[in-house]
PDB file of N, CA and C in Angstrom:
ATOM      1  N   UNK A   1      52.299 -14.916   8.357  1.00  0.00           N
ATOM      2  CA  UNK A   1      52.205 -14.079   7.176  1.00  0.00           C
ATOM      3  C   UNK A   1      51.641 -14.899   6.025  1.00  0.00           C
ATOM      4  N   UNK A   2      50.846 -14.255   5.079  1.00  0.00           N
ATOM      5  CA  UNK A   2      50.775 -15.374   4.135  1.00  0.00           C
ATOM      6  C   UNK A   2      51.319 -15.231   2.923  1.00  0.00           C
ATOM      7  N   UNK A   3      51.430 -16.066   2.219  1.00  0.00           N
ATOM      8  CA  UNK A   3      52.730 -16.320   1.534  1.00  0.00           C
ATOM      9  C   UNK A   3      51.989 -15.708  -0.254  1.00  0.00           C
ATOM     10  N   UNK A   4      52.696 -15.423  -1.006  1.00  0.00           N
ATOM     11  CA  UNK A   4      52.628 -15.564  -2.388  1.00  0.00           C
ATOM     12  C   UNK A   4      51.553 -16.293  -3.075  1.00  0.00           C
ATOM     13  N   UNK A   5      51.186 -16.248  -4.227  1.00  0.00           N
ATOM     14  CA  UNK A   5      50.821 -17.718  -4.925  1.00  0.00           C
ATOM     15  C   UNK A   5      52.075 -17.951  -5.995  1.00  0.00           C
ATOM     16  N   UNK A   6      52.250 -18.963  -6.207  1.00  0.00           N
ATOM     17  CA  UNK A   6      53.246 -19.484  -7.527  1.00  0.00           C
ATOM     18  C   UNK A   6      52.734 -19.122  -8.574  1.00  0.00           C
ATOM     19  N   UNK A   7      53.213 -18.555  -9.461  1.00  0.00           N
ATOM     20  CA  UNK A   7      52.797 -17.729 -11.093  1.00  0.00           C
ATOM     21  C   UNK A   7      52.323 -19.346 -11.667  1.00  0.00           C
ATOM     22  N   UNK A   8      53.712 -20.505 -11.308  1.00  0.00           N
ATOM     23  CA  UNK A   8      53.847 -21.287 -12.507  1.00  0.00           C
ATOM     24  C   UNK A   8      52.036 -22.174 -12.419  1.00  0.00           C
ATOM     25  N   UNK A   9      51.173 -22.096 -11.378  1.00  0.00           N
ATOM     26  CA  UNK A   9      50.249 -22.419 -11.132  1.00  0.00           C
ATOM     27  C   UNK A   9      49.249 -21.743 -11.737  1.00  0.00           C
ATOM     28  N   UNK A  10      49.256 -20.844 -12.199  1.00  0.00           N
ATOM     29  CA  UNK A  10      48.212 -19.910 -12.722  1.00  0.00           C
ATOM     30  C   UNK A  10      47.300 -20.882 -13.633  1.00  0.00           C
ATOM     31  N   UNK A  11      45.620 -20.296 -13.479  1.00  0.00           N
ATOM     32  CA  UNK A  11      44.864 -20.691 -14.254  1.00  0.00           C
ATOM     33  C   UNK A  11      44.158 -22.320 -13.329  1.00  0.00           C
ATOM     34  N   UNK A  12      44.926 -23.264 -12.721  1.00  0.00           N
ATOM     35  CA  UNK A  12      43.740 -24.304 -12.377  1.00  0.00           C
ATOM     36  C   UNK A  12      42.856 -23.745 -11.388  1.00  0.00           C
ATOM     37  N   UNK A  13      42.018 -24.236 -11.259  1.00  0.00           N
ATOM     38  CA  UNK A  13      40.893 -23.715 -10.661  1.00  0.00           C
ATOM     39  C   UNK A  13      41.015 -24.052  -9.167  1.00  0.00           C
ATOM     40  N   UNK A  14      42.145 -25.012  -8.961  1.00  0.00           N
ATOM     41  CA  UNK A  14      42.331 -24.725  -7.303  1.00  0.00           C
ATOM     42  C   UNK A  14      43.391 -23.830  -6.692  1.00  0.00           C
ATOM     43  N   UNK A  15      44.214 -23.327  -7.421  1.00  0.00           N
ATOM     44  CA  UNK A  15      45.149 -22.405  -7.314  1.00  0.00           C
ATOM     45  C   UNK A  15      44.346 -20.974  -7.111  1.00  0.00           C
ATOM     46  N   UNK A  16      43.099 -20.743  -8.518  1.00  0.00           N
ATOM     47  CA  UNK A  16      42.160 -19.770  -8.315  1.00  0.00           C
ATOM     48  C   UNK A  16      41.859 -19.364  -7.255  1.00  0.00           C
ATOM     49  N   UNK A  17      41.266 -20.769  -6.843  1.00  0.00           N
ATOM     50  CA  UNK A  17      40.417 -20.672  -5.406  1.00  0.00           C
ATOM     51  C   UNK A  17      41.413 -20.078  -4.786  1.00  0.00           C
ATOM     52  N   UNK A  18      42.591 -20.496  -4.410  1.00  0.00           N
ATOM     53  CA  UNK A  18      43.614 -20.096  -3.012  1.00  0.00           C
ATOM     54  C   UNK A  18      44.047 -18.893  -3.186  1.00  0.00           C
ATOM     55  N   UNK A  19      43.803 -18.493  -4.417  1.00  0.00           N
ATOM     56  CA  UNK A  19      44.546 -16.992  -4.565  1.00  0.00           C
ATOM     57  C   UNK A  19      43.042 -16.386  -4.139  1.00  0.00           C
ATOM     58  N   UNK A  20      42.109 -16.405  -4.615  1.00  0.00           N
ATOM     59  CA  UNK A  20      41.081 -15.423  -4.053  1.00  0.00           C
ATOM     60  C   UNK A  20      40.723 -15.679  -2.412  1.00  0.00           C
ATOM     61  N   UNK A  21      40.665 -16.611  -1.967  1.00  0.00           N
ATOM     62  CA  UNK A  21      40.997 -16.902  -0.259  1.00  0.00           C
ATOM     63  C   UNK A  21      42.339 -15.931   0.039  1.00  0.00           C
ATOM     64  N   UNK A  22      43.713 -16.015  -0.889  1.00  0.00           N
ATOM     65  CA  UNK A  22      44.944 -15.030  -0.173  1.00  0.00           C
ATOM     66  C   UNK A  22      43.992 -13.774  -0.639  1.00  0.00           C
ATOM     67  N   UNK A  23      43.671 -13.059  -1.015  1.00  0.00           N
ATOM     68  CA  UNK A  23      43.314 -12.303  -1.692  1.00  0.00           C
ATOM     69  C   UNK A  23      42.138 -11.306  -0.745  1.00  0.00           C
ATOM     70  N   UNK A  24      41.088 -12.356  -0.508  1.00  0.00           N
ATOM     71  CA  UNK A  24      40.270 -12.029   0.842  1.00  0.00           C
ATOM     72  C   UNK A  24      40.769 -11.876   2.378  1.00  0.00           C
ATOM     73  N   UNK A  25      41.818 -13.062   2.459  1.00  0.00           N
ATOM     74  CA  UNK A  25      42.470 -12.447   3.953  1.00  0.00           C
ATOM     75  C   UNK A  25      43.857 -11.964   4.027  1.00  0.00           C
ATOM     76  N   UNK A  26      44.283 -11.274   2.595  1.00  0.00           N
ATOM     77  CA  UNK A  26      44.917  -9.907   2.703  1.00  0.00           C
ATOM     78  C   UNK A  26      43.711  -8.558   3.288  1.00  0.00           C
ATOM     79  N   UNK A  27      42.607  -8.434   2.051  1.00  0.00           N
ATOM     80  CA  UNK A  27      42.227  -7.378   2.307  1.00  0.00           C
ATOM     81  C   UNK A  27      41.199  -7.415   3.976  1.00  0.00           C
ATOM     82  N   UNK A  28      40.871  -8.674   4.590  1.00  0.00           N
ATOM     83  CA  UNK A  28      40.333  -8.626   5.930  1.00  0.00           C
ATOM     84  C   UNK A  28      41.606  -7.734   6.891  1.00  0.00           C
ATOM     85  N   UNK A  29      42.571  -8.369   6.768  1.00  0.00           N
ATOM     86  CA  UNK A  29      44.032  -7.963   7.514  1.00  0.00           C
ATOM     87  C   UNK A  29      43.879  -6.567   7.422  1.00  0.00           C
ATOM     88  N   UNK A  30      43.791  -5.784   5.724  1.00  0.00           N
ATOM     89  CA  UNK A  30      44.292  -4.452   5.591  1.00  0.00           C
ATOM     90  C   UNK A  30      42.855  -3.719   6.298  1.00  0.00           C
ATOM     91  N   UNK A  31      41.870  -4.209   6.066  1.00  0.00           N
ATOM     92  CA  UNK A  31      40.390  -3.391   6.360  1.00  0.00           C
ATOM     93  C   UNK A  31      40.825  -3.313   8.192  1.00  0.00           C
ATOM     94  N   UNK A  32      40.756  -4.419   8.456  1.00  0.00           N
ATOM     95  CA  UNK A  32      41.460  -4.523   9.909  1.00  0.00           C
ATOM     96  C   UNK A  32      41.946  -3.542  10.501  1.00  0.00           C
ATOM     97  N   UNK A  33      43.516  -3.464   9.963  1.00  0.00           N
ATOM     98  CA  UNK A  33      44.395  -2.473   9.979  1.00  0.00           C
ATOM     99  C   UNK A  33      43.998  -1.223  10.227  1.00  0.00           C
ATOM    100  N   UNK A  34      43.316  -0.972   9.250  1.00  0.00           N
ATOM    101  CA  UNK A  34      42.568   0.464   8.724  1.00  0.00           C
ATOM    102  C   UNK A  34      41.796   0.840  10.027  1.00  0.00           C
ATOM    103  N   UNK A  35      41.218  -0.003   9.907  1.00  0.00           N
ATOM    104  CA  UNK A  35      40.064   0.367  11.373  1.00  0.00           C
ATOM    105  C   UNK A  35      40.596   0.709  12.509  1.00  0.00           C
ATOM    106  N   UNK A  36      41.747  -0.319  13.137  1.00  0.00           N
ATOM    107  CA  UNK A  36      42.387   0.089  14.236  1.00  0.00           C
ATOM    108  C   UNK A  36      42.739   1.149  14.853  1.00  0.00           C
ATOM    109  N   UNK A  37      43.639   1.768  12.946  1.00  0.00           N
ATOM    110  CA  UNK A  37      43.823   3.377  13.006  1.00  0.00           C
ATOM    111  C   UNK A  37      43.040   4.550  13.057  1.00  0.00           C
ATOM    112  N   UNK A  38      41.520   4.139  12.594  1.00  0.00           N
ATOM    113  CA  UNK A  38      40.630   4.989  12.895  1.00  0.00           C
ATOM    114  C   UNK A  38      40.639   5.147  14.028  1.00  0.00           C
ATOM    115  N   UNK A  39      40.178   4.226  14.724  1.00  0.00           N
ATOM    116  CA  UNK A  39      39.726   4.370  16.438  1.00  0.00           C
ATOM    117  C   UNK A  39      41.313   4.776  17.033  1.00  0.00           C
ATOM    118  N   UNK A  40      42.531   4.794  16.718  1.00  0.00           N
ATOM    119  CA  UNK A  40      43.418   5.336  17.848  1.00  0.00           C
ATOM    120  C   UNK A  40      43.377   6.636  17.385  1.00  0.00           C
ATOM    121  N   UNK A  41      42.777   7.255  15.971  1.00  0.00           N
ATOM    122  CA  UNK A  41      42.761   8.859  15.559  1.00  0.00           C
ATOM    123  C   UNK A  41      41.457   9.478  16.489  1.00  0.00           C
ATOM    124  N   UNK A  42      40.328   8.585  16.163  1.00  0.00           N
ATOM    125  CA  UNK A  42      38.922   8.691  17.324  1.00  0.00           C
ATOM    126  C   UNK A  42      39.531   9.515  18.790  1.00  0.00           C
ATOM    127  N   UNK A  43      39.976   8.111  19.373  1.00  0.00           N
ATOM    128  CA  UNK A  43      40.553   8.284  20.581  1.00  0.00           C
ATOM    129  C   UNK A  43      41.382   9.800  21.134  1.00  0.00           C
ATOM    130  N   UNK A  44      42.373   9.494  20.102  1.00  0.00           N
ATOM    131  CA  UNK A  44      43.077  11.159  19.977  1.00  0.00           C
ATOM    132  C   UNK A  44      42.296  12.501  19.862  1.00  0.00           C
ATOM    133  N   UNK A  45      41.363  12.537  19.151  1.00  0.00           N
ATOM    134  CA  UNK A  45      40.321  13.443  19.027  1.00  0.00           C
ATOM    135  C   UNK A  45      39.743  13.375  20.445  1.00  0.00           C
ATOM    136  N   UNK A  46      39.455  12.428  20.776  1.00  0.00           N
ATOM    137  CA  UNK A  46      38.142  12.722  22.176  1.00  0.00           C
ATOM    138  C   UNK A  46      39.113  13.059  23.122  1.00  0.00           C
ATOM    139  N   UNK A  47      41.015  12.869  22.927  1.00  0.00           N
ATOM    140  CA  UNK A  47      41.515  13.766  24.264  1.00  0.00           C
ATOM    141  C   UNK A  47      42.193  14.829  23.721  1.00  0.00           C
ATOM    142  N   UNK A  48      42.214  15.158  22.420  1.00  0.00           N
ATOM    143  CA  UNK A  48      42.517  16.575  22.351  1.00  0.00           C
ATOM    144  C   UNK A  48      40.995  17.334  23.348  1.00  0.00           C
ATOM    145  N   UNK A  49      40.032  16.620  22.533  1.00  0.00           N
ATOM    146  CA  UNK A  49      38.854  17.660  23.013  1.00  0.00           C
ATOM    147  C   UNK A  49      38.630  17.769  24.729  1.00  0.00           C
ATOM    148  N   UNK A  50      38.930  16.929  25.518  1.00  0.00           N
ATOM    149  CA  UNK A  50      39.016  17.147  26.851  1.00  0.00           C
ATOM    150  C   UNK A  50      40.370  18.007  27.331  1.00  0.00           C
ATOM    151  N   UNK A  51      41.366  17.952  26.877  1.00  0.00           N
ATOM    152  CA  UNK A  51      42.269  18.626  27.065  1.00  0.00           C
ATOM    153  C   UNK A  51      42.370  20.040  26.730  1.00  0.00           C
ATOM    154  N   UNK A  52      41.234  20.082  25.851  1.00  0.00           N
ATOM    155  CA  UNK A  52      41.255  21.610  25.367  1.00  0.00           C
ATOM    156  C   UNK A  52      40.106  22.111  26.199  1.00  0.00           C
ATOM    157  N   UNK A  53      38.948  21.757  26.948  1.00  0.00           N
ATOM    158  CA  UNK A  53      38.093  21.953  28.436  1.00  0.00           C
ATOM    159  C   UNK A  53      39.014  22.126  29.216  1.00  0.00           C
ATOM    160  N   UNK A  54      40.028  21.153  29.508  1.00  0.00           N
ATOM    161  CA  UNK A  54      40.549  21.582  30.682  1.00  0.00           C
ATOM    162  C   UNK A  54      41.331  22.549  30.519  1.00  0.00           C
ATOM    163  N   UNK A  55      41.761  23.335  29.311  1.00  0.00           N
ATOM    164  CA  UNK A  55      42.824  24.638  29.538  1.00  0.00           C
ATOM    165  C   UNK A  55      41.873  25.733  29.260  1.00  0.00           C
ATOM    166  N   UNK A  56      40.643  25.620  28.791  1.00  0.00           N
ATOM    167  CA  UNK A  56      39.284  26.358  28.941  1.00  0.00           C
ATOM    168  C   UNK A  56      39.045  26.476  30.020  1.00  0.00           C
ATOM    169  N   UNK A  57      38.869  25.824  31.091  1.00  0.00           N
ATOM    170  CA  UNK A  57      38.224  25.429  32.485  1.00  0.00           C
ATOM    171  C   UNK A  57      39.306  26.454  33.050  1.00  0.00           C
ATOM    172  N   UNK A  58      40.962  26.330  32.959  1.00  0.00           N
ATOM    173  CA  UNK A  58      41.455  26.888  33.575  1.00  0.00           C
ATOM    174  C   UNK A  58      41.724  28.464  33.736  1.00  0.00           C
ATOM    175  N   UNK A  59      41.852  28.320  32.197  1.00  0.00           N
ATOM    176  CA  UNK A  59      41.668  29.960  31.813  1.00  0.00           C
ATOM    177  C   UNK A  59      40.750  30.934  31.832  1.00  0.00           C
ATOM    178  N   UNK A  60      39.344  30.420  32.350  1.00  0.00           N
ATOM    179  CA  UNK A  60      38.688  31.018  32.806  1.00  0.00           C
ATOM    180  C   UNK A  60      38.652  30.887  34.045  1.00  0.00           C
ATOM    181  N   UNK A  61      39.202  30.417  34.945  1.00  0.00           N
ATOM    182  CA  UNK A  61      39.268  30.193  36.321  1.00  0.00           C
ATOM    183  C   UNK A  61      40.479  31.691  36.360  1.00  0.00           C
ATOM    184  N   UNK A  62      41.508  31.532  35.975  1.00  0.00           N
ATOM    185  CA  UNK A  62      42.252  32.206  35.741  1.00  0.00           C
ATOM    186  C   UNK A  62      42.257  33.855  35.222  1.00  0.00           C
ATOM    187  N   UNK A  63      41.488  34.079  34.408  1.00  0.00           N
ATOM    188  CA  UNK A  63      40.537  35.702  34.471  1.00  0.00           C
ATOM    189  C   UNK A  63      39.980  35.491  35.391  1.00  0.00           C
ATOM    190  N   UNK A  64      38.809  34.685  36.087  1.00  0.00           N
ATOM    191  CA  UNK A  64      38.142  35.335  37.263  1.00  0.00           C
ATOM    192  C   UNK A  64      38.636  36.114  38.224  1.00  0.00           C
ATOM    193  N   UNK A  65      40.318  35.371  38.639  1.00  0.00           N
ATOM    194  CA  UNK A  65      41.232  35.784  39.408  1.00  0.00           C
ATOM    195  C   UNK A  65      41.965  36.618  39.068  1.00  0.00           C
ATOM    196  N   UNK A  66      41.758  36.730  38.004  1.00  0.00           N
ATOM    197  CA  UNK A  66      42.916  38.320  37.678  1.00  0.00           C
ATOM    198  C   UNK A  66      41.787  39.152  38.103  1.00  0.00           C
ATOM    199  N   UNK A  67      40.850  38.977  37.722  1.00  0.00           N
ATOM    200  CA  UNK A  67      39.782  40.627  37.572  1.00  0.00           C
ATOM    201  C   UNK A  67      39.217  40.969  38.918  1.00  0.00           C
ATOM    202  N   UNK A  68      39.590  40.284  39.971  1.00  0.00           N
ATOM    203  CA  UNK A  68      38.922  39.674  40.959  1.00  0.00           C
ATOM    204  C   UNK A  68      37.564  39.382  41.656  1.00  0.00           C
ATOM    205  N   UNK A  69      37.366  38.588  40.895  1.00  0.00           N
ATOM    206  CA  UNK A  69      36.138  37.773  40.998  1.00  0.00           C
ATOM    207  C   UNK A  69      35.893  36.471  41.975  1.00  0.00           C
TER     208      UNK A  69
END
C-alpha cells in the first residue's frame, strides 16, 4: 500500500517530488482499477447478449412446435 506523505515535510522539493510520484501511482492503481471494472461489465454484456440468443433460439424452436412445424 502506499503510505501518506508527512504534512511536517511540506514544501522541500524532495518531499514534492515523492508526493507527486504517490500521487501518480495512486491515480495508475485507481485508472487500473477502473479499467478492470469496465471489462468485467464488457464481459457481462457479451453474456447477457448470448444468453438472450439462446432463450431466442429456444423460443422459437418452441413455437415451431407448438404450431406444428
Amino acid at each position: 500500500m502506499i503510505e501518506p506523505i508527512d504534512a511536517l515535510h511540506f514544501g522541500r522539493p524532495d518531499v514534492e517530488d515523492e508526493r507527486w510520484r504517490y500521487k501518480q501511482e495512486l491515480l495508475d492503481k485507481l485508472h487500473s482499477e477502473r479499467d478492470d471494472w469496465y471489462t468485467k461489465r464488457d464481459d457481462l454484456e457479451n453474456q447477457m447478449l448470448e444468453v438472450d440468443n439462446e432463450i431466442s433460439e429456444l423460443d422459437a424452436t418452441i413455437n415451431k412446435i407448438k404450431n406444428g412445424d
